[in-house]
C-alpha cells in the first residue's frame, strides 16, 4: 500500500483486518508494517491461485472478499464444494508451505470472484519474527483461535455476574506482601538475584522516583534471555515488558479478573496516586472462591447422606464455572469434571453397597466391579450426562447363581435410582447395571463382546460403541483389566473394523456449500451427534486397530497416532477440534442451567460470534480430514 499507510484507505484496511484473528491482537506498529507492505490482487471465478507444481510459495494471502477452495485434487467449478476445504473472508493461506519454504500440496481455486491481500514472502518472514501473536497463529492456527475464544468465554462469564467469587472485594484487600522491585538500571543478573532471594516469579522495574517502568517475569527469562542467548550483564530495561497494565487499589476483583481475561494477563499491578502498592495474580483473585477443589473432594469422600451428595453435585457445577473463569483449559477441565463425577458416583455406590450388606440383602462373598461406559467410561462427561454402566462379577463358590444375579441387580437398581436422584439421569436405552442384561460374569461379557464382533449388525455395532468404552471405577479392577486385555486382542478383526468405519462414515460433518452449514429443521447443529461423535468413533476405530487399550478419545488419538504413523500435526488438530466442541457443549449446558432450560446439544451457528463460527467451520474440516484417514485405512 506504499507510503500511504496513514491514509484513510490504510485505516480502512486496518479496521477490516482487525475483525479477524490474529490481526486484532497484533501491536499497532506490526499491523502498520503489514498494511504498508500489502498488495491487492484479483482472481476471477474458476482461476487457480496456487498449484503443487508452481514451486516454493512466494506470497502470504488474506482473503479480502470471496471464497477459495482447497483440495488435494484440482477442483472444477462444477465440483461439490461442500466436500472440500473452503476459506472465507479474513482467512489466511498457505501457512504450512510458507513456514516450511516449500510448494503447496493442495490446489487453491477461486470459487467466486476473489480479492486477496498479498504479502511477499520476505515481508511475511519479517512479520513472523516481529509479532508474537502472528507467529503463534501461523504455527498453530487452530490452537491460537481457540485460546482467543476461550478468553472471550471467560470474559462473558465474568460479565454475567453470576460467578461464585466475592467479586466486590477490592484489590487492596488481596495484597498480601509488599511488591518486589528492582531499579531500572539493574542488570539481568541483579534482577534474577532479587527474584531468587524473594522467591517470586515477577519483579517490578522502577525508576529513581519509584515510578513503574516495566515488569520482568520468569516467562521473559525464557523468551527474551535464554533463547536469544543474552548476557546476564544486559540491562533489565532491555528485556522487561514496558508500560504494564495497572489498576488502583479501589478496583474490584470483578474489574481485575475481567481485565485479566480480556488482556490474557496472569497478574497486574496495583498503583495508587502513581505509587506502586502491590502485585495481584489470578491465584489471589480466585482464592476467594467458596469451595476449593480439594475441599469438594473431601466433602464427597466423607458424605454419609444422599441429600448431601445431591447438594455436592450442584457444587461441582459452580466450581466448574469458577474454573472456566480462572482460565483452566478444556482438556484439564473435562478431566476435573470426570474425576469429580466419578468420586460422586463411587461414593453413592459405596454407601448403597454398605447398606445392602448391613441389611443382609447381598452375600458378603460376592465380589463385583462397577463399570462406567459411554462418555463416563471415556472420562468425557461435560457436566453430568445420562448413566451408562454395568457390573462384572465373580461367581462365589457354593452360592446359587440365580441368587447372585438377583441380589446384585436389586442393589444395582437402587444405585441407579440414587444416581438419578443426585443428578445423573437414568439411561433411556436402559444401559444400566440394574438391567439384568448388563450384570454379567467375565465369561459372559467375553461371549457377548465376541458375538458383537462376529455379527457386526447395526445393533451389535451400536452396542460395541457404548460398551467397548468400559472402565472400572468401583471394586476390584483386575477382572475389568483382564476383559480389556482380551478385547484389545480380539477386536483387531478386519471385517469388524471395516463395518465400524462404514457405519461411522455415515455421520458426515455438517458442512454446506460456501458459507453455510447443513442445519437441522430448527436451524441448529447437534454438537454431540454431528460434533464430538465422529471424533469419538474415529478415535475408537484407530485405537482398536492399533491395539491401544485406552478409552479416552484424546489419549486414543495420540497413542494410536504413534502406532499408525499419523502426523503429529494432524493428531493435535483433531484433539484441539474435539476440545473446542467439548467446551462449546459445556457452555451451552451452563447457559441452559442459568436460564432454567433443559440441556440441549444443539447450537445455532448464526448465534455464534464470528470467531466461534470460524472455528466451528475449521473443526468440521478437521472432522472431514479424520474421516478421510479412516476411509483410506479401513473402508476398502
Coordinates of C-alpha atoms in Angstrom, one line a residue:
X1 CA 0.0 0.0 0.0
X2 CA 3.1 2.1 -0.5
X3 CA 3.8 5.2 1.6
X4 CA 0.1 5.9 2.3
X5 CA -0.2 3.8 5.4
X6 CA -1.6 6.8 7.3
X7 CA -4.3 7.5 4.6
X8 CA -8.0 6.7 5.1
X9 CA -7.5 3.7 2.8
X10 CA -4.9 2.2 5.0
X11 CA -7.0 2.9 8.1
X12 CA -9.9 1.1 6.5
X13 CA -7.7 -1.9 5.7
X14 CA -6.6 -1.9 9.4
X15 CA -10.2 -1.9 10.6
X16 CA -11.1 -4.7 8.2
X17 CA -8.2 -6.9 9.3
X18 CA -8.8 -6.2 13.0
X19 CA -12.2 -8.0 12.6
X20 CA -10.3 -11.3 12.3
X21 CA -7.7 -13.2 14.3
X22 CA -4.7 -12.9 14.7
X23 CA -4.7 -9.3 13.4
X24 CA -6.9 -7.9 16.2
X25 CA -4.3 -9.0 18.7
X26 CA -1.3 -7.6 17.0
X27 CA 0.6 -4.5 18.1
X28 CA -0.2 -1.3 16.2
X29 CA 3.3 -1.0 14.8
X30 CA 3.3 -4.5 13.4
X31 CA -0.2 -4.1 11.9
X32 CA 1.0 -0.9 10.3
X33 CA 4.0 -2.7 8.8
X34 CA 1.7 -5.4 7.4
X35 CA -0.7 -2.9 5.8
X36 CA 2.2 -0.9 4.4
X37 CA 3.5 -4.0 2.6
X38 CA 0.2 -5.5 1.4
X39 CA -0.8 -5.6 -2.3
X40 CA -4.3 -6.3 -3.6
X41 CA -4.8 -8.9 -6.3
X42 CA -7.8 -10.2 -8.1
X43 CA -8.7 -13.8 -9.2
X44 CA -11.6 -14.5 -11.4
X45 CA -14.1 -17.2 -10.6
X46 CA -12.5 -20.6 -11.6
X47 CA -8.9 -19.3 -11.6
X48 CA -6.2 -21.2 -9.8
X49 CA -4.3 -19.3 -7.2
X50 CA -1.7 -21.9 -6.2
X51 CA -0.9 -25.3 -7.5
X52 CA 1.5 -28.0 -6.3
X53 CA 3.7 -27.7 -9.4
X54 CA 4.4 -24.0 -9.0
X55 CA 7.5 -24.3 -6.8
X56 CA 8.0 -22.7 -3.4
X57 CA 5.3 -20.3 -2.4
X58 CA 6.2 -16.6 -2.6
X59 CA 3.2 -14.9 -1.1
X60 CA 1.1 -14.9 2.0
X61 CA -2.6 -14.4 1.2
X62 CA -5.5 -13.0 3.2
X63 CA -9.0 -13.2 1.7
X64 CA -10.4 -9.7 1.4
X65 CA -13.6 -10.8 -0.4
X66 CA -14.8 -14.1 -1.9
X67 CA -14.4 -17.8 -1.4
X68 CA -11.4 -20.0 -2.0
X69 CA -11.5 -23.8 -2.2
X70 CA -8.5 -26.0 -1.3
X71 CA -8.3 -29.7 -2.2
X72 CA -5.6 -32.3 -3.0
X73 CA -7.2 -32.8 -6.4
X74 CA -7.7 -29.9 -8.8
X75 CA -11.3 -28.8 -8.1
X76 CA -13.6 -27.8 -11.0
X77 CA -16.3 -25.2 -10.9
X78 CA -19.0 -27.8 -11.1
X79 CA -17.5 -29.6 -8.0
X80 CA -19.5 -30.3 -4.9
X81 CA -17.7 -27.7 -2.8
X82 CA -19.3 -29.0 0.4
X83 CA -16.8 -31.8 0.3
X84 CA -13.6 -29.7 0.1
X85 CA -12.0 -27.1 2.4
X86 CA -13.5 -23.6 1.9
X87 CA -11.7 -20.4 3.0
X88 CA -13.7 -17.2 3.6
X89 CA -13.1 -13.6 4.3
X90 CA -10.3 -12.9 6.8
X91 CA -8.8 -16.4 6.4
X92 CA -5.1 -16.9 5.5
X93 CA -3.2 -19.3 3.3
X94 CA -0.9 -21.2 2.6
X95 CA 0.7 -21.1 6.1
X96 CA 2.4 -24.5 6.1
X97 CA 4.1 -24.1 2.8
X98 CA 5.3 -20.6 3.7
X99 CA 6.7 -21.7 7.1
X100 CA 8.4 -24.7 5.6
X101 CA 9.6 -22.9 2.4
X102 CA 8.1 -25.5 0.1
X103 CA 5.4 -25.7 -2.6
X104 CA 1.8 -26.2 -1.7
X105 CA 0.5 -29.7 -1.6
X106 CA -3.1 -28.8 -2.5
X107 CA -4.8 -26.7 -5.2
X108 CA -6.3 -23.3 -4.3
X109 CA -9.1 -22.3 -6.6
X110 CA -11.2 -19.1 -6.6
X111 CA -14.8 -20.4 -6.2
X112 CA -16.1 -16.9 -6.7
X113 CA -14.5 -13.7 -7.9
X114 CA -11.9 -13.0 -5.2
X115 CA -9.9 -10.1 -4.0
X116 CA -6.8 -11.1 -1.9
X117 CA -4.4 -9.1 0.2
X118 CA -0.9 -10.5 -0.6
X119 CA 2.3 -10.2 1.3
X120 CA 5.7 -11.0 -0.2
X121 CA 7.4 -13.9 1.5
X122 CA 10.3 -11.8 2.8
X123 CA 7.9 -9.4 4.5
X124 CA 5.9 -12.4 5.8
X125 CA 9.1 -13.8 7.4
X126 CA 9.9 -10.4 9.0
X127 CA 6.4 -10.2 10.4
X128 CA 6.7 -13.7 11.9
X129 CA 9.9 -12.5 13.6
X130 CA 8.4 -9.2 14.8
X131 CA 4.9 -10.2 16.1
X132 CA 4.4 -13.0 18.6
X133 CA 0.6 -13.2 18.1
X134 CA 1.2 -13.5 14.3
X135 CA 3.9 -16.1 14.8
X136 CA 1.7 -18.2 17.2
X137 CA -1.2 -18.1 14.8
X138 CA 0.9 -19.1 11.8
X139 CA 2.5 -22.0 13.7
X140 CA -0.7 -23.3 15.4
X141 CA -3.7 -21.6 13.9
X142 CA -6.4 -23.8 15.5
X143 CA -4.9 -23.6 19.0
X144 CA -4.4 -19.8 18.6
X145 CA -8.1 -19.2 17.6
X146 CA -9.3 -21.5 20.4
X147 CA -7.2 -19.5 23.0
X148 CA -8.9 -16.3 21.9
X149 CA -12.3 -17.9 22.0
X150 CA -11.6 -19.3 25.5
X151 CA -10.5 -15.9 26.7
X152 CA -13.8 -14.4 25.4
X153 CA -15.7 -17.1 27.1
X154 CA -14.1 -16.3 30.4
X155 CA -14.9 -12.6 30.0
X156 CA -18.5 -13.4 29.3
X157 CA -18.9 -15.4 32.4
X158 CA -17.3 -12.6 34.4
X159 CA -19.7 -10.1 32.9
X160 CA -22.7 -12.3 33.8
X161 CA -22.1 -11.5 37.5
X162 CA -23.2 -15.0 38.5
X163 CA -19.8 -16.4 39.5
X164 CA -19.0 -17.9 42.8
X165 CA -16.4 -15.3 43.8
X166 CA -16.6 -12.4 46.1
X167 CA -16.4 -10.1 43.1
X168 CA -16.9 -6.9 45.0
X169 CA -13.7 -7.3 47.1
X170 CA -11.1 -4.6 46.4
X171 CA -7.6 -5.3 45.2
X172 CA -6.2 -3.6 48.3
X173 CA -7.8 -6.4 50.3
X174 CA -5.9 -9.0 48.3
X175 CA -2.4 -7.6 48.6
X176 CA -0.5 -9.9 51.0
X177 CA 3.1 -8.6 50.7
X178 CA 5.0 -5.5 49.6
X179 CA 5.8 -5.5 45.9
X180 CA 9.3 -6.8 44.9
X181 CA 11.1 -4.2 42.8
X182 CA 14.4 -3.6 41.1
X183 CA 16.0 -0.4 39.8
X184 CA 15.7 0.4 36.1
X185 CA 19.5 0.4 35.8
X186 CA 19.8 -3.1 37.2
X187 CA 21.4 -5.8 35.2
X188 CA 19.7 -9.1 34.4
X189 CA 21.9 -10.8 36.9
X190 CA 20.8 -8.3 39.6
X191 CA 17.1 -8.8 38.7
X192 CA 17.4 -12.6 38.8
X193 CA 19.2 -12.4 42.1
X194 CA 16.3 -10.4 43.6
X195 CA 13.7 -12.9 42.3
X196 CA 15.6 -15.8 43.7
X197 CA 16.1 -14.3 47.1
X198 CA 12.5 -13.2 47.4
X199 CA 11.1 -16.4 45.8
X200 CA 8.9 -14.6 43.3
X201 CA 8.2 -15.1 39.6
X202 CA 7.8 -11.4 38.8
X203 CA 9.8 -8.3 39.7
X204 CA 8.6 -4.7 39.0
X205 CA 11.1 -2.4 37.4
X206 CA 11.0 1.1 38.9
X207 CA 12.9 4.4 38.3
X208 CA 14.6 6.7 40.8
X209 CA 11.2 8.2 41.8
X210 CA 9.7 4.7 42.3
X211 CA 7.5 5.1 39.3
X212 CA 6.7 1.8 37.5
X213 CA 8.6 1.4 34.2
X214 CA 8.0 -2.3 33.5
X215 CA 7.8 -5.9 34.7
X216 CA 10.2 -8.8 34.3
X217 CA 8.9 -12.3 34.7
X218 CA 10.2 -15.9 34.6
X219 CA 8.5 -16.2 31.2
X220 CA 10.7 -13.3 30.0
X221 CA 13.7 -15.2 31.2
X222 CA 13.0 -18.0 28.6
X223 CA 11.7 -15.9 25.7
X224 CA 14.0 -12.8 25.9
X225 CA 17.1 -14.1 27.7
X226 CA 17.7 -17.8 27.4
X227 CA 16.5 -18.4 23.9
X228 CA 18.2 -15.3 22.3
X229 CA 21.3 -16.1 24.4
X230 CA 21.6 -12.7 26.0
X231 CA 24.4 -11.9 28.5
X232 CA 23.5 -11.6 32.2
X233 CA 25.1 -8.1 32.1
X234 CA 22.3 -6.9 29.8
X235 CA 20.3 -4.0 31.5
X236 CA 16.9 -5.3 32.6
X237 CA 15.2 -2.4 30.8
X238 CA 16.1 -4.0 27.5
X239 CA 14.2 -7.3 28.3
X240 CA 11.4 -6.1 30.6
X241 CA 7.8 -5.7 29.4
X242 CA 7.3 -1.9 29.4
X243 CA 4.1 0.0 30.4
X244 CA 2.4 -2.9 32.2
X245 CA -1.3 -2.7 32.9
X246 CA -2.3 -1.2 36.3
X247 CA -5.4 -0.7 38.4
X248 CA -6.0 1.3 41.6
X249 CA -6.3 -0.4 44.9
X250 CA -10.0 0.5 45.0
X251 CA -10.7 -1.6 41.9
X252 CA -12.8 -4.7 42.5
X253 CA -11.9 -8.3 41.9
X254 CA -14.6 -8.2 39.2
X255 CA -12.7 -5.5 37.3
X256 CA -9.4 -7.2 37.8
X257 CA -10.5 -10.6 36.6
X258 CA -12.3 -9.2 33.6
X259 CA -9.1 -7.2 32.7
X260 CA -7.0 -10.3 33.0
X261 CA -9.4 -12.4 30.9
X262 CA -9.6 -9.7 28.2
X263 CA -5.9 -9.0 28.0
X264 CA -4.6 -12.5 28.6
X265 CA -2.8 -11.5 31.8
X266 CA -1.8 -13.7 34.8
X267 CA -1.0 -10.7 37.1
X268 CA -1.5 -7.0 37.2
X269 CA 0.0 -4.1 39.2
X270 CA -1.9 -2.1 41.8
X271 CA -1.0 1.6 41.8
X272 CA -2.4 4.4 43.8
X273 CA -1.6 8.1 43.0
X274 CA 1.4 6.9 41.0
X275 CA 2.7 4.8 43.9
X276 CA 3.2 1.1 43.4
X277 CA 1.1 -0.7 46.1
X278 CA 1.4 -4.4 45.1
X279 CA 1.0 -7.1 42.5
X280 CA -2.2 -9.2 42.3
X281 CA -2.2 -12.5 40.5
X282 CA -5.0 -14.7 39.1
X283 CA -4.4 -17.1 42.1
X284 CA -5.0 -14.1 44.5
X285 CA -8.3 -13.3 42.9
X286 CA -9.6 -16.8 42.8
X287 CA -8.5 -17.6 46.4
X288 CA -11.9 -16.1 47.3
X289 CA -13.9 -18.9 45.8
X290 CA -16.4 -20.5 48.2
X291 CA -15.3 -24.1 47.6
X292 CA -11.9 -25.3 46.5
X293 CA -11.3 -28.4 44.5
X294 CA -9.6 -30.1 47.5
X295 CA -12.4 -29.2 49.8
X296 CA -15.0 -30.6 47.4
X297 CA -13.0 -33.9 47.2
X298 CA -13.0 -34.2 51.0
X299 CA -16.7 -33.3 51.3
X300 CA -17.7 -36.0 48.8
X301 CA -15.4 -38.6 50.4
X302 CA -16.9 -38.1 53.9
X303 CA -20.6 -37.6 52.9
X304 CA -23.0 -40.1 54.5
X305 CA -26.3 -39.0 53.2
X306 CA -27.7 -39.0 49.6
X307 CA -29.2 -35.5 50.2
X308 CA -25.7 -34.2 51.0
X309 CA -24.3 -35.8 47.8
X310 CA -27.1 -34.2 45.8
X311 CA -26.1 -30.8 47.0
X312 CA -22.4 -31.5 46.4
X313 CA -23.3 -32.4 42.8
X314 CA -24.7 -28.9 42.4
X315 CA -21.4 -27.5 44.0
X316 CA -19.5 -29.3 41.2
X317 CA -21.3 -27.2 38.6
X318 CA -20.5 -24.0 40.5
X319 CA -16.8 -25.0 40.7
X320 CA -16.7 -25.8 37.0
X321 CA -17.9 -22.3 36.1
X322 CA -15.3 -20.8 38.5
X323 CA -12.6 -22.9 36.9
X324 CA -13.7 -21.6 33.5
X325 CA -13.2 -18.0 34.8
X326 CA -9.8 -18.9 36.1
X327 CA -8.8 -20.0 32.6
X328 CA -8.5 -23.8 33.1
X329 CA -8.1 -25.3 29.7
X330 CA -10.8 -27.6 28.1
X331 CA -8.7 -30.8 28.4
X332 CA -7.9 -30.3 32.1
X333 CA -11.4 -29.0 32.8
X334 CA -13.0 -32.2 31.4
X335 CA -10.6 -34.3 33.4
X336 CA -11.6 -32.5 36.6
X337 CA -15.3 -32.9 35.7
X338 CA -14.8 -36.6 35.1
X339 CA -12.9 -37.0 38.3
X340 CA -15.4 -35.2 40.5
X341 CA -18.4 -37.0 39.0
X342 CA -16.6 -40.3 39.4
X343 CA -15.9 -39.6 43.0
X344 CA -19.6 -38.7 43.5
X345 CA -20.7 -41.9 41.7
X346 CA -18.3 -44.1 43.7
X347 CA -19.5 -42.6 47.0
X348 CA -23.1 -43.3 46.1
X349 CA -22.2 -46.9 45.1
X350 CA -20.2 -47.4 48.3
X351 CA -23.0 -46.1 50.6
X352 CA -25.6 -48.3 48.9
X353 CA -23.3 -51.3 48.9
X354 CA -22.6 -51.0 52.6
X355 CA -26.3 -50.5 53.4
X356 CA -27.2 -53.6 51.3
X357 CA -24.6 -55.7 53.2
X358 CA -25.9 -54.3 56.5
X359 CA -29.5 -55.3 55.7
X360 CA -28.3 -58.8 54.7
X361 CA -29.5 -58.4 51.1
X362 CA -26.2 -59.3 49.5
X363 CA -23.9 -62.2 50.3
X364 CA -20.6 -60.9 51.7
X365 CA -18.7 -63.3 49.5
X366 CA -19.9 -61.6 46.3
X367 CA -17.2 -59.6 44.5
X368 CA -18.2 -57.2 41.8
X369 CA -16.7 -54.4 39.6
X370 CA -18.8 -51.4 38.6
X371 CA -18.1 -50.5 35.0
X372 CA -18.6 -47.0 33.7
X373 CA -19.4 -46.9 30.0
X374 CA -20.0 -44.4 27.2
X375 CA -18.9 -40.9 27.9
X376 CA -18.2 -41.6 31.6
X377 CA -16.1 -44.6 30.6
X378 CA -14.1 -42.2 28.3
X379 CA -13.8 -39.6 31.1
X380 CA -15.6 -37.1 28.8
X381 CA -18.7 -36.0 30.7
X382 CA -19.2 -32.3 30.0
X383 CA -21.5 -31.9 33.1
X384 CA -23.5 -34.9 34.3
X385 CA -24.9 -36.9 31.4
X386 CA -27.1 -39.9 31.3
X387 CA -26.0 -43.1 33.0
X388 CA -24.2 -45.8 31.1
X389 CA -23.0 -48.6 33.4
X390 CA -22.8 -52.3 34.1
X391 CA -21.5 -54.9 36.5
X392 CA -18.8 -57.5 36.1
X393 CA -18.8 -60.1 38.9
X394 CA -17.3 -63.3 40.0
X395 CA -19.4 -66.3 41.0
X396 CA -18.6 -67.2 44.6
X397 CA -18.1 -70.9 45.2
X398 CA -21.1 -72.6 46.7
X399 CA -23.6 -69.9 46.0
X400 CA -26.6 -70.3 43.8
X401 CA -26.0 -68.4 40.5
X402 CA -29.6 -67.1 40.3
X403 CA -29.4 -65.8 43.8
X404 CA -26.2 -63.8 43.0
X405 CA -27.8 -62.3 39.9
X406 CA -30.9 -61.3 41.8
X407 CA -29.0 -59.7 44.7
X408 CA -26.7 -57.8 42.5
X409 CA -29.3 -56.4 40.1
X410 CA -31.5 -55.4 43.0
X411 CA -28.7 -53.5 44.6
X412 CA -27.6 -52.0 41.2
X413 CA -31.2 -50.8 40.5
X414 CA -31.2 -48.9 43.8
X415 CA -27.8 -47.4 42.9
X416 CA -29.1 -46.3 39.5
X417 CA -32.0 -44.6 41.2
X418 CA -29.8 -42.9 43.7
X419 CA -27.5 -41.7 40.9
X420 CA -30.6 -40.3 39.2
X421 CA -31.6 -38.5 42.5
X422 CA -28.1 -37.0 42.7
X423 CA -28.2 -35.6 39.1
X424 CA -27.2 -38.4 36.8
X425 CA -30.4 -39.2 34.7
X426 CA -31.4 -42.7 34.0
X427 CA -30.4 -44.1 30.6
X428 CA -33.4 -44.1 28.2
X429 CA -31.9 -47.1 26.5
X430 CA -31.6 -48.9 29.9
X431 CA -27.8 -49.4 29.6
X432 CA -27.5 -49.7 33.3
X433 CA -26.2 -52.2 35.9
X434 CA -29.8 -52.6 37.3
X435 CA -30.7 -54.2 33.9
X436 CA -30.0 -57.9 34.3
X437 CA -28.7 -57.9 30.7
X438 CA -25.7 -55.9 31.8
X439 CA -24.9 -57.6 35.1
X440 CA -22.6 -60.5 34.0
X441 CA -19.6 -62.6 34.9
X442 CA -16.4 -62.3 32.9
X443 CA -17.0 -65.3 30.6
X444 CA -20.5 -64.0 29.7
X445 CA -19.1 -60.5 28.9
X446 CA -16.5 -62.0 26.7
X447 CA -19.1 -64.2 24.9
X448 CA -21.3 -61.1 24.4
X449 CA -18.4 -59.0 23.0
X450 CA -17.3 -61.8 20.7
X451 CA -20.8 -62.2 19.3
X452 CA -21.0 -58.4 18.6
X453 CA -17.6 -58.5 16.8
X454 CA -18.5 -61.5 14.7
X455 CA -22.1 -60.5 13.8
X456 CA -21.5 -56.7 13.3
X457 CA -25.1 -56.0 12.6
X458 CA -26.5 -52.5 13.4
X459 CA -27.4 -53.4 16.9
X460 CA -24.1 -55.0 17.5
X461 CA -22.2 -52.0 16.2
X462 CA -24.2 -49.7 18.4
X463 CA -23.6 -51.8 21.5
X464 CA -19.9 -52.0 20.7
X465 CA -19.7 -48.2 20.5
X466 CA -21.1 -47.9 24.1
X467 CA -19.8 -51.0 25.9
X468 CA -16.3 -51.1 24.4
X469 CA -15.5 -47.9 26.2
X470 CA -15.9 -49.5 29.6
X471 CA -13.7 -48.6 32.5
X472 CA -13.7 -49.9 36.1
X473 CA -14.5 -47.3 38.8
X474 CA -15.5 -49.3 41.8
X475 CA -14.5 -52.7 43.2
X476 CA -11.6 -54.9 42.1
X477 CA -10.2 -53.6 38.8
X478 CA -8.4 -56.8 37.9
X479 CA -11.4 -58.6 36.2
X480 CA -12.0 -55.5 34.1
X481 CA -8.4 -55.3 33.1
X482 CA -8.5 -58.9 32.0
X483 CA -11.6 -58.2 29.9
X484 CA -9.9 -55.2 28.4
X485 CA -6.7 -57.2 27.5
X486 CA -8.9 -59.9 25.9
X487 CA -10.9 -57.3 23.9
X488 CA -7.8 -55.5 22.7
X489 CA -6.6 -58.7 21.1
X490 CA -10.0 -59.9 19.9
X491 CA -11.2 -56.7 18.2
X492 CA -8.4 -56.4 15.6
X493 CA -10.8 -58.0 13.2
X494 CA -10.6 -56.6 9.6
X495 CA -14.2 -57.2 8.8
X496 CA -15.4 -55.7 12.1
X497 CA -13.1 -52.6 11.7
X498 CA -14.4 -52.2 8.1
X499 CA -18.0 -52.2 9.2
X500 CA -17.4 -50.0 12.2
X501 CA -15.7 -47.5 9.8
X502 CA -18.5 -47.7 7.2
X503 CA -21.0 -47.1 10.0
X504 CA -19.0 -44.1 11.4
X505 CA -18.7 -42.5 8.0
X506 CA -22.5 -42.2 7.6
X507 CA -22.2 -39.3 10.1
X508 CA -20.6 -36.7 7.9
X509 CA -19.6 -33.2 9.1
X510 CA -22.5 -30.7 8.6
X511 CA -20.7 -28.5 6.1
X512 CA -22.7 -27.0 3.3
X513 CA -21.9 -25.1 0.2
X514 CA -19.9 -21.8 0.6
X515 CA -20.7 -20.0 3.8
X516 CA -23.4 -22.2 5.2
X517 CA -23.5 -25.3 7.5
X518 CA -26.0 -28.0 6.9
X519 CA -28.6 -27.3 9.6
X520 CA -31.5 -29.3 11.1
X521 CA -35.1 -28.3 10.8
X522 CA -34.7 -25.9 13.7
X523 CA -31.6 -24.2 12.3
X524 CA -29.2 -25.9 14.6
X525 CA -26.3 -28.4 14.7
X526 CA -26.2 -31.3 17.2
X527 CA -22.8 -30.9 18.8
X528 CA -22.9 -34.4 20.2
X529 CA -24.2 -36.3 17.1
X530 CA -22.5 -34.2 14.4
X531 CA -19.7 -32.8 16.5
X532 CA -18.0 -35.0 19.1
X533 CA -19.3 -38.4 17.9
X534 CA -17.3 -38.5 14.7
X535 CA -14.1 -37.9 16.8
X536 CA -15.2 -40.5 19.4
X537 CA -15.9 -43.1 16.7
X538 CA -12.8 -42.3 14.8
X539 CA -10.5 -42.5 17.8
X540 CA -12.1 -45.8 18.9
X541 CA -11.5 -47.4 15.5
X542 CA -7.9 -46.2 15.4
X543 CA -7.3 -47.4 18.9
X544 CA -8.8 -50.9 18.2
X545 CA -6.7 -51.2 15.1
X546 CA -3.5 -50.1 16.9
X547 CA -4.3 -52.3 19.9
X548 CA -4.3 -49.3 22.2
X549 CA -6.1 -50.4 25.5
X550 CA -7.4 -46.9 26.4
X551 CA -10.8 -45.3 26.4
X552 CA -10.4 -41.5 26.4
X553 CA -10.8 -40.0 22.9
X554 CA -7.7 -37.7 23.0
X555 CA -5.4 -40.3 24.5
X556 CA -6.6 -42.8 22.0
X557 CA -5.8 -40.4 19.1
X558 CA -2.4 -39.6 20.5
X559 CA -1.3 -43.2 21.2
X560 CA -2.9 -44.7 18.1
X561 CA -1.4 -42.0 16.0
X562 CA 2.1 -43.0 17.1
X563 CA 1.5 -46.7 16.2
X564 CA -0.2 -45.9 12.9
X565 CA 2.4 -43.2 11.9
X566 CA -0.2 -40.4 11.7
X567 CA 1.4 -36.9 11.5
X568 CA 1.6 -35.2 14.9
X569 CA 0.1 -32.0 13.4
X570 CA -3.0 -33.9 12.3
X571 CA -3.4 -35.6 15.7
X572 CA -3.1 -32.3 17.6
X573 CA -5.5 -30.6 15.2
X574 CA -8.1 -33.3 15.9
X575 CA -7.5 -33.1 19.6
X576 CA -7.9 -29.3 19.6
X577 CA -11.1 -29.6 17.5
X578 CA -12.5 -32.2 19.9
X579 CA -11.7 -29.9 22.9
X580 CA -13.4 -27.0 21.3
X581 CA -16.6 -29.0 20.8
X582 CA -16.5 -30.1 24.4
X583 CA -16.1 -26.6 25.6
X584 CA -18.9 -25.4 23.4
X585 CA -21.2 -28.1 24.7
X586 CA -20.2 -27.1 28.3
X587 CA -21.0 -23.5 27.5
X588 CA -24.5 -24.5 26.2
X589 CA -25.2 -26.5 29.3
X590 CA -24.1 -23.7 31.7
X591 CA -26.2 -21.2 29.7
X592 CA -29.2 -23.5 29.9
X593 CA -28.8 -24.0 33.6
X594 CA -28.7 -20.3 34.3
X595 CA -31.8 -19.8 32.2
X596 CA -33.7 -22.7 33.8
X597 CA -33.9 -24.5 30.5
X598 CA -33.4 -28.2 29.7
X599 CA -29.9 -29.1 28.5
X600 CA -29.5 -29.3 24.7
X601 CA -26.7 -30.4 22.5
X602 CA -27.9 -28.1 19.7
X603 CA -26.1 -24.9 18.7
X604 CA -27.4 -22.4 16.2
X605 CA -24.4 -21.2 14.2
X606 CA -26.0 -17.9 13.3
X607 CA -26.0 -17.1 17.1
X608 CA -22.3 -17.6 17.4
X609 CA -19.8 -14.8 17.2
X610 CA -17.6 -14.5 14.1
X611 CA -14.6 -16.2 15.8
X612 CA -16.5 -19.2 17.1
X613 CA -18.3 -19.5 13.8
X614 CA -14.9 -19.6 12.0
X615 CA -13.5 -22.2 14.5
X616 CA -16.6 -24.4 14.1
X617 CA -16.0 -24.4 10.4
X618 CA -12.4 -25.5 10.9
X619 CA -13.5 -28.1 13.4
X620 CA -15.7 -29.8 10.8
X621 CA -12.9 -29.5 8.2
X622 CA -10.8 -31.5 10.6
X623 CA -13.6 -34.0 11.0
X624 CA -13.6 -34.5 7.3
X625 CA -9.8 -35.0 7.4
X626 CA -10.1 -37.6 10.1
X627 CA -12.8 -39.4 8.2
X628 CA -10.7 -39.4 5.1
X629 CA -8.0 -41.1 7.0
X630 CA -10.5 -43.8 8.2
X631 CA -11.6 -44.3 4.6
X632 CA -8.0 -44.8 3.4
X633 CA -7.3 -47.3 6.3
X634 CA -10.4 -49.3 6.8
X635 CA -13.3 -48.8 4.4
X636 CA -11.8 -50.5 1.3

